[in-house]
Amino acid sequence: MHKVKFIRPTSLADAVQIYRTTPGCRPLAGGTDLMVMLHARTVRPEPQAVLDLWSLAELKGVRRVQDSVEIGAAESYTGIIASRDVQQHLPALAAAARTIGAAQIQNRGTLGGNLANASPAGDTLPVLLAYDAVVVTDRRAIPIDKFFIGYRKTELHPDELITAVRLPLGRRVAFRKVGTRAAQAISKVVMAVSGHPARIAIGSVAEVPLRARRAEAALERDDIEAAIAAVADDIRPIDDVRSTAAYRRAVTQNVLRGLLDAFARG
Amino acid sequence: MSPSPLPVPGTTVGRSVPRREGVDKVTGRARYTDDIAVPGAWYGRTIRSTIARGVIRAIALNPAFDWSRIVVVTSDDIPGDNVVQLIRDDQPVLAPIRGEIRHKEEPILLLAAPDRATLEEAASHIRIEYELTTPVSDIGSATEVFSTVDITKGDVASAQGEADLVVEREFRVGLQEQLYIEPQGAIAFPEADGTIRIIGSLQCPYYVHRALKRALKLNDQQAVVVQAETGGGFGGKEEYPSIVAVHAALLARKAGRPVRLIYDRHEDLAATTKRHPGVIRHRTAVKKDGTLLSQDIEIVLDGGAYCTLTPVVLSRAAIHATGPYSCPNVRIRARAVATNTPPNGAFRGFGAPQSLFAAELMVEHVAERLGISSVDLRRKWMLRLGDTTATGQVLTESVGSELVLDAALKAAPTARRGRGLSLVFHGSGFTGSGEKKLQGTIALEALADGTFRVLTASTEIGQGTRTIFCQLAADALGVPLERVSLAPQDTSLVPDSGPTVASRTAMIVGRLVQEAATEIQQRLQRERPPIRVEKSYIQPESIHWDETTYGVGDDRRDQNERRRLSERPAGHLPHSHRARRPAHPHHSGRESLLARPVRGQRHRRAADGWTGAGDHRRHPRRDRRLAGRGSGHPGKSVGRIAGEEGRGKREGYVPVTIAFTINGHSVAVEVSGSRRLLDVIREDLGATGTKEGCGEGECGACSVLIDGEVVDSCLIAVGQVEGREVTTVEGLADGGRLTALQQAFIAHGAAQCGICTPGLLLAAHVLLQHSKRLTADEVREGLAGNLCRCTGYTKIIDAVLSCTK
Ligand SMILES: Cc1cc2nc3c(=O)[nH]c(=O)nc-3n(C[C@H](O)[C@H](O)[C@H](O)COP(=O)(O)OP(=O)(O)OC[C@H]3O[C@@H](n4cnc5c(N)ncnc54)[C@H](O)[C@@H]3O)c2cc1C
Ligand code: FES
Ligand code: FES
């Protein structure tokens, strides 16, 4: 693995340039996904070089931009949790970030990494879907519901870097993760829900993090029972080492009921 | 509790004293196998089968690859018997060429190379062709039987006829991984006279010694086995280290130089022994009022492909099968079968957890059918003084079931959440007549300088052995603890006191130490030192055990009974399982020898039982020396370190210079920037206090601080720390003065085997930096990224809390 060249760009512009022109190059942010895979040599094709994004100041920080909050692609979860803007306007994102790994992982893991890695179990992803976040790259802005196109496949071009994630102000989103234990667990089911507009976004229940469109339509009509019934058909869970499809279906419905109840209570 | 049986009024036994190697463990100085730098040593690796069953048709080494710098060992290179010495001679050291493969991950070839990259490359140039056979994958389809145990008491058939209710249930228990945080590993040193010396992570030096002698055709003196500091065992390092050591020895012998064979977590999980899976059926006959008439129990354990210690595990499973209950009519039929899966072996409890799990669930089922409380049912059934166990043992002393049940109920949480209770017993000491066969031997020396030395092969694996033996000897001798030392666990120095298993170390071996000390103390009245006394186990007259009838005598010397209550969150939503603190009153039959280690053992045991139903098998490295202040490697602690220069040129990449600060020293290393920070710290800078437990961010053993934030150094590319400040465990103590936290870890016994300790100290250090006011829950959350297998965490949390305001 140490045959892989390490490239340290001096600026975002430099990084974009290098990424476009270096074959076999892979961006490296916190490394909490990529370093595991590099060491186990499971990255295909095997990268020739890694491009360090961690040290780029342009990719760090949380800022207010008009009526949205913009989070740098390489800002750590710890930074996100500590941000007053996030605490105030995006509590569901802070809640999701708190469930990721433990201190060691939160100090390094980033939204850019969670997005590009595109695991169906990525915990921030349903939250980003529920907020209708926008993924900002070096060349465009991609609406989040267009971002995940298949199992671990994203809308990103092979030479495209995520620079930030933009989330709107003034939306109430509730979040819930179900895993085997409270810390350092991969989700069996993870969900984020917004009442207005109706958004029900779920992870670990299909090949991509998805929005439960039929359940959302029912919720739009304020028909909670119909939403809970419909969500079971919206998802495509599988049996795997962590859980069974049947369990995931039942839990998805229970979690949705719980989150909607919480909304109803205010 | 019964009075202490100590010959001399103890002054240290029963008191919490700091463990002997505590300072080394909290400063990162303790050297585990992979921490030992061996100049000129090559790296070894095992090539394993990718199929579960079949025959090796051909092994092909790609001729295009330069094999001249590689040592390849096949079964033809084994000078002695191709057998892993244990109970049965069925397991080969290496699958014979054109021989049978009986499980996935079965060792076929061994490789050694001067560096890891060459080793990896060589491995990719080997092709093994197999002829496949359909494997036996589970208990249901198994036909081959390793061993059986039958226990009969009374007449089950007629008791069932008289019953008001007969309840029948089947229970399944999955594989369970021991998950010691330090993976298996050994380093072998060939010496000019044919001697092979092994330094390794192991529980039983003489098991390894016997295996080496047999496979390498060595005599007693030519095989030398030394235990390095060992990062947990839990049974997983009882028999498996024999395989690692023999493999390393074969490589070292052929290479003519030392070879290090260190597993990574993936290999360890995939290939090494696990707790036996099992299917257990109960038919329990009762009267309407709950009176227990009969227990009819069938146990089938999956031994995996080879026998290992399976017959003994099965024996323990059978002996404990009834649970701690008195029943007039019992039939236990137990068998262990073979499947084409990696062999299963020793794991704390050794068969008992499986059968106790079933027995306890059975109590619940029967109580439910009877419509009475399962607590009342337990009270009705439980063993009391004067009762006879299924194996015919009349309990004449120290039966604590009533005591622990009451204590547990008193400690029981009253919260709304679901509650559970289980009552278990566990025998201490080797199973059956094992102690008699073993005849463990120890020695004690009174030296001319007025100090004393205890010589045993019993290993410290976190449970406190080193401290306990010294305490026992000091008390019996009537001397201060500081005057007693312990010889290293090196087979060329110490007699065979038997394996470090079965809770026998303190009880059986400890007793021998006491006896030797008493004798020395008496002889010192008349003689001058040096005096050496050896003591061997002699079975007391009162103990009989019949292997054929599984009847007693008095097999279990000690009726240890424990019960635990665990809260489980209930409600319609599934909760993430955050472990609530279980109450587990514990009756160990006598006063605890060493207050602190026993407490840790107990917390851990409860957790071992608790997590038992899971199946953890999954499919899925490193040495040169800058330690922090006070390191043993002066000269390298500051300045430029040409870590990989030579290697870099050879392997075709250009190393870059990366400058950062470590523990206050500026360093510049010339390495590839994509190397893991962990490897650079351990290998290039020689600061081996930082450990590798998993290599993928799960265990936290590799935790370091970067600019004051805790991170897993296995997930950091060293290029990412350019210009930053790195702190490792070696950097915590200031000029040799331990921090309050380090002292608290020692004082609270929070470092047992110690392999997790450096990482935990760093994570806890940051927590305390951020806030001096912390609740136990905050500490738990802050340390959630660090796994500890020994302590059960309670002592760690107490240690951290003691440093808050
Ligand atoms: C012990 C452990 C526990 C974990 N727990 C959780 C959990 O609970 N929930 C969860 O969701 N995840 C979890 N993860 C996974 C991981 O921490 C997250 O996915 C994290 O967000 C990844 O971010 P990173 O910066 O570390 O990504 P990296 O590992 O640096 O990169 C991940 C991928 O994204 C690419 N990439 C990174 N940044 C960019 C960018 N700006 N533009 C384009 N591509 C980019 C990389 O090339 C790589 O393919 C865990 C991981 C570990 C090791
Ligand atoms: S070695 Fe386990 S987290 Fe790094
Ligand atoms: S793992 Fe042994 S002390 Fe923590």
PDB file of N, CA and C in Angstrom, chain A residues 1-4 6 8 28-32 35-36 39 41 50 52 54-55 78 102-105 107-108 176-184 247 251 254-255 258, chain B residues 120 572-574 576-578 621-622 644 651 653 672-676 692 695-698 703 706 709-712 715-717 719-720 722 724 784-787:
ATOM      1  N   MET A   1       0.810  -1.200   0.000  1.00  0.00           N
ATOM      2  CA  MET A   1       0.000   0.000   0.000  1.00  0.00           C
ATOM      3  C   MET A   1       0.846   1.253   0.000  1.00  0.00           C
ATOM      4  N   HIS A   2       2.086   1.166   0.593  1.00  0.00           N
ATOM      5  CA  HIS A   2       2.894   2.382   0.582  1.00  0.00           C
ATOM      6  C   HIS A   2       3.524   2.632  -0.780  1.00  0.00           C
ATOM      7  N   LYS A   3       3.169   1.796  -1.767  1.00  0.00           N
ATOM      8  CA  LYS A   3       3.587   2.114  -3.133  1.00  0.00           C
ATOM      9  C   LYS A   3       2.724   3.228  -3.706  1.00  0.00           C
ATOM     10  N   VAL A   4       1.585   3.458  -3.040  1.00  0.00           N
ATOM     11  CA  VAL A   4       0.681   4.500  -3.506  1.00  0.00           C
ATOM     12  C   VAL A   4       1.303   5.858  -3.212  1.00  0.00           C
ATOM     13  N   PHE A   6       1.645   9.743  -2.466  1.00  0.00           N
ATOM     14  CA  PHE A   6       0.863  10.673  -1.639  1.00  0.00           C
ATOM     15  C   PHE A   6       1.044  12.083  -2.200  1.00  0.00           C
ATOM     16  N   ARG A   8       0.134  16.090  -1.950  1.00  0.00           N
ATOM     17  CA  ARG A   8      -0.406  17.109  -1.072  1.00  0.00           C
ATOM     18  C   ARG A   8      -0.588  18.403  -1.855  1.00  0.00           C
ATOM     19  N   LEU A  28      -8.359  11.641  -0.766  1.00  0.00           N
ATOM     20  CA  LEU A  28      -8.283  11.134   0.604  1.00  0.00           C
ATOM     21  C   LEU A  28      -8.667  12.266   1.548  1.00  0.00           C
ATOM     22  N   ALA A  29      -9.780  12.091   2.257  1.00  0.00           N
ATOM     23  CA  ALA A  29     -10.176  13.122   3.239  1.00  0.00           C
ATOM     24  C   ALA A  29      -9.769  12.607   4.612  1.00  0.00           C
ATOM     25  N   GLY A  30     -10.738  12.174   5.449  1.00  0.00           N
ATOM     26  CA  GLY A  30     -10.380  11.666   6.775  1.00  0.00           C
ATOM     27  C   GLY A  30      -9.767  10.275   6.731  1.00  0.00           C
ATOM     28  N   GLY A  31      -9.996   9.575   5.646  1.00  0.00           N
ATOM     29  CA  GLY A  31      -9.404   8.244   5.495  1.00  0.00           C
ATOM     30  C   GLY A  31     -10.139   7.134   6.224  1.00  0.00           C
ATOM     31  N   THR A  32     -11.273   7.440   6.871  1.00  0.00           N
ATOM     32  CA  THR A  32     -11.923   6.417   7.697  1.00  0.00           C
ATOM     33  C   THR A  32     -12.589   5.336   6.849  1.00  0.00           C
ATOM     34  N   MET A  35      -8.681   4.472   3.975  1.00  0.00           N
ATOM     35  CA  MET A  35      -7.475   3.847   4.523  1.00  0.00           C
ATOM     36  C   MET A  35      -7.716   2.370   4.860  1.00  0.00           C
ATOM     37  N   VAL A  36      -8.932   2.073   5.298  1.00  0.00           N
ATOM     38  CA  VAL A  36      -9.265   0.675   5.594  1.00  0.00           C
ATOM     39  C   VAL A  36      -9.149  -0.143   4.314  1.00  0.00           C
ATOM     40  N   HIS A  39      -5.485  -0.470   2.933  1.00  0.00           N
ATOM     41  CA  HIS A  39      -4.674  -1.417   3.685  1.00  0.00           C
ATOM     42  C   HIS A  39      -5.069  -2.854   3.355  1.00  0.00           C
ATOM     43  N   ARG A  41      -6.258  -3.732   0.655  1.00  0.00           N
ATOM     44  CA  ARG A  41      -6.091  -3.819  -0.806  1.00  0.00           C
ATOM     45  C   ARG A  41      -7.368  -4.262  -1.492  1.00  0.00           C
ATOM     46  N   VAL A  50      -2.830   8.919  -3.882  1.00  0.00           N
ATOM     47  CA  VAL A  50      -3.925   9.535  -3.131  1.00  0.00           C
ATOM     48  C   VAL A  50      -3.680  11.044  -3.058  1.00  0.00           C
ATOM     49  N   ASP A  52      -4.459  14.314  -1.024  1.00  0.00           N
ATOM     50  CA  ASP A  52      -4.872  14.695   0.331  1.00  0.00           C
ATOM     51  C   ASP A  52      -5.781  15.923   0.329  1.00  0.00           C
ATOM     52  N   TRP A  54      -7.532  16.643   3.234  1.00  0.00           N
ATOM     53  CA  TRP A  54      -7.680  16.998   4.648  1.00  0.00           C
ATOM     54  C   TRP A  54      -7.074  18.364   4.952  1.00  0.00           C
ATOM     55  N   SER A  55      -5.948  18.662   4.310  1.00  0.00           N
ATOM     56  CA  SER A  55      -5.224  19.885   4.673  1.00  0.00           C
ATOM     57  C   SER A  55      -5.722  21.125   3.934  1.00  0.00           C
ATOM     58  N   THR A  78     -16.767  16.108  14.070  1.00  0.00           N
ATOM     59  CA  THR A  78     -16.586  16.839  15.327  1.00  0.00           C
ATOM     60  C   THR A  78     -16.794  18.335  15.098  1.00  0.00           C
ATOM     61  N   ALA A 102     -16.999   6.512  16.824  1.00  0.00           N
ATOM     62  CA  ALA A 102     -16.787   7.093  18.142  1.00  0.00           C
ATOM     63  C   ALA A 102     -15.858   8.287  17.923  1.00  0.00           C
ATOM     64  N   ALA A 103     -15.292   8.822  19.025  1.00  0.00           N
ATOM     65  CA  ALA A 103     -14.502  10.059  18.934  1.00  0.00           C
ATOM     66  C   ALA A 103     -13.460   9.999  17.817  1.00  0.00           C
ATOM     67  N   GLN A 104     -12.740   8.881  17.739  1.00  0.00           N
ATOM     68  CA  GLN A 104     -11.660   8.765  16.764  1.00  0.00           C
ATOM     69  C   GLN A 104     -12.177   8.934  15.335  1.00  0.00           C
ATOM     70  N   ILE A 105     -13.353   8.397  15.071  1.00  0.00           N
ATOM     71  CA  ILE A 105     -13.913   8.456  13.721  1.00  0.00           C
ATOM     72  C   ILE A 105     -14.520   9.836  13.492  1.00  0.00           C
ATOM     73  N   ASN A 107     -13.595  12.571  14.679  1.00  0.00           N
ATOM     74  CA  ASN A 107     -12.532  13.564  14.497  1.00  0.00           C
ATOM     75  C   ASN A 107     -11.967  13.571  13.080  1.00  0.00           C
ATOM     76  N   ARG A 108     -12.242  12.536  12.319  1.00  0.00           N
ATOM     77  CA  ARG A 108     -11.674  12.458  10.965  1.00  0.00           C
ATOM     78  C   ARG A 108     -12.727  12.340   9.871  1.00  0.00           C
ATOM     79  N   ARG A 176     -33.315   9.118  13.283  1.00  0.00           N
ATOM     80  CA  ARG A 176     -33.223   7.945  14.165  1.00  0.00           C
ATOM     81  C   ARG A 176     -32.378   6.861  13.512  1.00  0.00           C
ATOM     82  N   LYS A 177     -31.465   6.307  14.275  1.00  0.00           N
ATOM     83  CA  LYS A 177     -30.609   5.223  13.778  1.00  0.00           C
ATOM     84  C   LYS A 177     -30.796   3.986  14.641  1.00  0.00           C
ATOM     85  N   VAL A 178     -30.907   2.837  13.998  1.00  0.00           N
ATOM     86  CA  VAL A 178     -30.987   1.579  14.738  1.00  0.00           C
ATOM     87  C   VAL A 178     -29.780   0.723  14.372  1.00  0.00           C
ATOM     88  N   GLY A 179     -28.975   0.457  15.365  1.00  0.00           N
ATOM     89  CA  GLY A 179     -27.810  -0.410  15.145  1.00  0.00           C
ATOM     90  C   GLY A 179     -27.721  -1.409  16.270  1.00  0.00           C
ATOM     91  N   THR A 180     -26.669  -2.201  16.263  1.00  0.00           N
ATOM     92  CA  THR A 180     -26.557  -3.232  17.296  1.00  0.00           C
ATOM     93  C   THR A 180     -26.224  -2.646  18.649  1.00  0.00           C
ATOM     94  N   ARG A 181     -25.426  -1.593  18.648  1.00  0.00           N
ATOM     95  CA  ARG A 181     -25.154  -0.930  19.914  1.00  0.00           C
ATOM     96  C   ARG A 181     -25.066   0.565  19.676  1.00  0.00           C
ATOM     97  N   ALA A 182     -24.908   1.312  20.743  1.00  0.00           N
ATOM     98  CA  ALA A 182     -25.031   2.760  20.606  1.00  0.00           C
ATOM     99  C   ALA A 182     -23.856   3.373  19.858  1.00  0.00           C
ATOM    100  N   ALA A 183     -22.658   2.839  20.045  1.00  0.00           N
ATOM    101  CA  ALA A 183     -21.494   3.443  19.406  1.00  0.00           C
ATOM    102  C   ALA A 183     -20.894   2.487  18.399  1.00  0.00           C
ATOM    103  N   GLN A 184     -20.224   3.044  17.439  1.00  0.00           N
ATOM    104  CA  GLN A 184     -19.427   2.255  16.499  1.00  0.00           C
ATOM    105  C   GLN A 184     -20.233   1.115  15.868  1.00  0.00           C
ATOM    106  N   TYR A 247     -36.959  -8.157   9.391  1.00  0.00           N
ATOM    107  CA  TYR A 247     -36.703  -7.310  10.551  1.00  0.00           C
ATOM    108  C   TYR A 247     -36.608  -5.849  10.118  1.00  0.00           C
ATOM    109  N   VAL A 251     -38.876  -2.872  11.437  1.00  0.00           N
ATOM    110  CA  VAL A 251     -38.245  -1.778  12.177  1.00  0.00           C
ATOM    111  C   VAL A 251     -38.462  -0.451  11.449  1.00  0.00           C
ATOM    112  N   ASN A 254     -41.778   0.748  12.409  1.00  0.00           N
ATOM    113  CA  ASN A 254     -41.796   1.208  13.813  1.00  0.00           C
ATOM    114  C   ASN A 254     -41.072   2.534  13.982  1.00  0.00           C
ATOM    115  N   VAL A 255     -39.932   2.650  13.306  1.00  0.00           N
ATOM    116  CA  VAL A 255     -39.158   3.878  13.446  1.00  0.00           C
ATOM    117  C   VAL A 255     -39.935   5.046  12.843  1.00  0.00           C
ATOM    118  N   GLY A 258     -42.544   6.082  15.196  1.00  0.00           N
ATOM    119  CA  GLY A 258     -41.941   6.792  16.320  1.00  0.00           C
ATOM    120  C   GLY A 258     -41.594   8.229  15.950  1.00  0.00           C
TER     121      GLY A 258
ATOM    122  N   GLU B 120       4.304 -10.222   0.281  1.00  0.00           N
ATOM    123  CA  GLU B 120       2.965 -10.126  -0.322  1.00  0.00           C
ATOM    124  C   GLU B 120       3.037 -10.498  -1.791  1.00  0.00           C
ATOM    125  N   HIS B 572     -41.713  -1.105  22.014  1.00  0.00           N
ATOM    126  CA  HIS B 572     -42.026  -1.507  20.653  1.00  0.00           C
ATOM    127  C   HIS B 572     -40.940  -1.109  19.672  1.00  0.00           C
ATOM    128  N   LEU B 573     -40.106  -0.186  20.050  1.00  0.00           N
ATOM    129  CA  LEU B 573     -39.000   0.168  19.153  1.00  0.00           C
ATOM    130  C   LEU B 573     -37.766  -0.604  19.580  1.00  0.00           C
ATOM    131  N   PRO B 574     -37.052  -1.115  18.614  1.00  0.00           N
ATOM    132  CA  PRO B 574     -35.816  -1.777  19.008  1.00  0.00           C
ATOM    133  C   PRO B 574     -34.821  -0.716  19.436  1.00  0.00           C
ATOM    134  N   SER B 576     -30.973   0.497  20.282  1.00  0.00           N
ATOM    135  CA  SER B 576     -29.582   0.141  20.086  1.00  0.00           C
ATOM    136  C   SER B 576     -29.147  -0.418  21.422  1.00  0.00           C
ATOM    137  N   HIS B 577     -28.423  -1.513  21.388  1.00  0.00           N
ATOM    138  CA  HIS B 577     -28.116  -2.153  22.646  1.00  0.00           C
ATOM    139  C   HIS B 577     -26.976  -1.448  23.348  1.00  0.00           C
ATOM    140  N   ARG B 578     -27.321  -0.552  24.225  1.00  0.00           N
ATOM    141  CA  ARG B 578     -26.286   0.069  25.042  1.00  0.00           C
ATOM    142  C   ARG B 578     -26.253  -0.763  26.309  1.00  0.00           C
ATOM    143  N   ARG B 621       0.406  -6.225  11.294  1.00  0.00           N
ATOM    144  CA  ARG B 621       1.667  -6.484  10.642  1.00  0.00           C
ATOM    145  C   ARG B 621       2.908  -5.700  11.251  1.00  0.00           C
ATOM    146  N   ARG B 622       4.582  -6.076  12.013  1.00  0.00           N
ATOM    147  CA  ARG B 622       5.480  -4.979  11.838  1.00  0.00           C
ATOM    148  C   ARG B 622       6.774  -4.821  12.729  1.00  0.00           C
ATOM    149  N   GLU B 644      12.636   4.335   5.330  1.00  0.00           N
ATOM    150  CA  GLU B 644      12.379   3.333   4.321  1.00  0.00           C
ATOM    151  C   GLU B 644      13.244   3.522   3.113  1.00  0.00           C
ATOM    152  N   GLU B 651      11.507  -0.870  -4.054  1.00  0.00           N
ATOM    153  CA  GLU B 651      10.135  -1.111  -4.436  1.00  0.00           C
ATOM    154  C   GLU B 651       9.585  -0.086  -5.404  1.00  0.00           C
ATOM    155  N   TYR B 653       9.287   3.381  -5.534  1.00  0.00           N
ATOM    156  CA  TYR B 653       8.622   4.659  -5.318  1.00  0.00           C
ATOM    157  C   TYR B 653       9.618   5.580  -4.660  1.00  0.00           C
ATOM    158  N   SER B 672       7.134   6.794   2.159  1.00  0.00           N
ATOM    159  CA  SER B 672       6.024   7.119   1.280  1.00  0.00           C
ATOM    160  C   SER B 672       4.944   7.756   2.139  1.00  0.00           C
ATOM    161  N   GLY B 673       4.387   8.857   1.678  1.00  0.00           N
ATOM    162  CA  GLY B 673       3.382   9.578   2.469  1.00  0.00           C
ATOM    163  C   GLY B 673       2.105   8.812   2.684  1.00  0.00           C
ATOM    164  N   SER B 674       1.908   7.738   1.909  1.00  0.00           N
ATOM    165  CA  SER B 674       0.670   6.985   2.084  1.00  0.00           C
ATOM    166  C   SER B 674       0.811   5.867   3.107  1.00  0.00           C
ATOM    167  N   ARG B 675       1.999   5.705   3.684  1.00  0.00           N
ATOM    168  CA  ARG B 675       2.120   4.689   4.738  1.00  0.00           C
ATOM    169  C   ARG B 675       1.267   5.084   5.926  1.00  0.00           C
ATOM    170  N   ARG B 676       0.844   4.079   6.661  1.00  0.00           N
ATOM    171  CA  ARG B 676       0.006   4.376   7.813  1.00  0.00           C
ATOM    172  C   ARG B 676       0.855   5.017   8.909  1.00  0.00           C
ATOM    173  N   GLU B 692      -1.443  -2.242  17.317  1.00  0.00           N
ATOM    174  CA  GLU B 692      -2.396  -2.540  16.247  1.00  0.00           C
ATOM    175  C   GLU B 692      -3.287  -3.691  16.678  1.00  0.00           C
ATOM    176  N   GLY B 695      -6.481  -2.776  12.626  1.00  0.00           N
ATOM    177  CA  GLY B 695      -6.091  -2.180  11.351  1.00  0.00           C
ATOM    178  C   GLY B 695      -7.243  -1.572  10.593  1.00  0.00           C
ATOM    179  N   GLU B 696      -8.408  -1.427  11.236  1.00  0.00           N
ATOM    180  CA  GLU B 696      -9.487  -0.796  10.498  1.00  0.00           C
ATOM    181  C   GLU B 696     -10.405   0.102  11.322  1.00  0.00           C
ATOM    182  N   GLY B 697      -9.836   0.728  12.328  1.00  0.00           N
ATOM    183  CA  GLY B 697     -10.586   1.756  13.023  1.00  0.00           C
ATOM    184  C   GLY B 697     -11.588   1.261  14.042  1.00  0.00           C
ATOM    185  N   GLU B 698     -11.606  -0.045  14.301  1.00  0.00           N
ATOM    186  CA  GLU B 698     -12.633  -0.585  15.183  1.00  0.00           C
ATOM    187  C   GLU B 698     -12.216  -0.623  16.646  1.00  0.00           C
ATOM    188  N   SER B 703      -4.777   4.317  18.963  1.00  0.00           N
ATOM    189  CA  SER B 703      -5.105   5.734  19.167  1.00  0.00           C
ATOM    190  C   SER B 703      -3.874   6.567  19.479  1.00  0.00           C
ATOM    191  N   ILE B 706      -3.465  13.822  17.422  1.00  0.00           N
ATOM    192  CA  ILE B 706      -2.899  14.742  16.440  1.00  0.00           C
ATOM    193  C   ILE B 706      -3.418  16.125  16.810  1.00  0.00           C
ATOM    194  N   GLU B 709      -6.172  16.002  19.264  1.00  0.00           N
ATOM    195  CA  GLU B 709      -7.417  15.259  19.040  1.00  0.00           C
ATOM    196  C   GLU B 709      -7.117  13.792  18.885  1.00  0.00           C
ATOM    197  N   VAL B 710      -7.984  12.940  19.441  1.00  0.00           N
ATOM    198  CA  VAL B 710      -7.696  11.509  19.374  1.00  0.00           C
ATOM    199  C   VAL B 710      -8.123  10.952  18.017  1.00  0.00           C
ATOM    200  N   VAL B 711      -7.244  10.173  17.437  1.00  0.00           N
ATOM    201  CA  VAL B 711      -7.514   9.544  16.135  1.00  0.00           C
ATOM    202  C   VAL B 711      -6.952   8.125  16.149  1.00  0.00           C
ATOM    203  N   ASP B 712      -7.412   7.321  15.207  1.00  0.00           N
ATOM    204  CA  ASP B 712      -6.840   5.981  15.035  1.00  0.00           C
ATOM    205  C   ASP B 712      -5.668   6.098  14.058  1.00  0.00           C
ATOM    206  N   LEU B 715      -5.638   4.690  10.507  1.00  0.00           N
ATOM    207  CA  LEU B 715      -6.434   5.278   9.432  1.00  0.00           C
ATOM    208  C   LEU B 715      -5.824   6.572   8.902  1.00  0.00           C
ATOM    209  N   ILE B 716      -4.619   6.889   9.357  1.00  0.00           N
ATOM    210  CA  ILE B 716      -4.000   8.152   8.960  1.00  0.00           C
ATOM    211  C   ILE B 716      -2.828   7.856   8.036  1.00  0.00           C
ATOM    212  N   ALA B 717      -2.782   8.526   6.897  1.00  0.00           N
ATOM    213  CA  ALA B 717      -1.601   8.434   6.043  1.00  0.00           C
ATOM    214  C   ALA B 717      -0.575   9.389   6.632  1.00  0.00           C
ATOM    215  N   GLY B 719       1.616  11.209   5.499  1.00  0.00           N
ATOM    216  CA  GLY B 719       1.706  12.507   4.819  1.00  0.00           C
ATOM    217  C   GLY B 719       0.740  13.522   5.408  1.00  0.00           C
ATOM    218  N   GLN B 720      -0.342  13.025   6.003  1.00  0.00           N
ATOM    219  CA  GLN B 720      -1.358  13.935   6.558  1.00  0.00           C
ATOM    220  C   GLN B 720      -0.933  14.580   7.865  1.00  0.00           C
ATOM    221  N   GLU B 722       2.105  15.973   8.288  1.00  0.00           N
ATOM    222  CA  GLU B 722       3.131  16.975   7.989  1.00  0.00           C
ATOM    223  C   GLU B 722       2.851  18.262   8.774  1.00  0.00           C
ATOM    224  N   ARG B 724       2.336  18.670  11.842  1.00  0.00           N
ATOM    225  CA  ARG B 724       1.436  18.559  12.993  1.00  0.00           C
ATOM    226  C   ARG B 724       2.126  17.950  14.198  1.00  0.00           C
ATOM    227  N   ALA B 784     -15.868   5.084  23.737  1.00  0.00           N
ATOM    228  CA  ALA B 784     -16.557   4.040  22.977  1.00  0.00           C
ATOM    229  C   ALA B 784     -15.743   3.539  21.788  1.00  0.00           C
ATOM    230  N   GLY B 785     -14.759   4.300  21.372  1.00  0.00           N
ATOM    231  CA  GLY B 785     -13.943   3.862  20.237  1.00  0.00           C
ATOM    232  C   GLY B 785     -12.770   2.997  20.637  1.00  0.00           C
ATOM    233  N   ASN B 786     -12.710   2.604  21.897  1.00  0.00           N
ATOM    234  CA  ASN B 786     -11.607   1.778  22.375  1.00  0.00           C
ATOM    235  C   ASN B 786     -12.138   0.493  22.979  1.00  0.00           C
ATOM    236  N   LEU B 787     -11.746  -0.614  22.415  1.00  0.00           N
ATOM    237  CA  LEU B 787     -12.214  -1.886  22.942  1.00  0.00           C
ATOM    238  C   LEU B 787     -11.262  -2.409  24.003  1.00  0.00           C
TER     239      LEU B 787
END
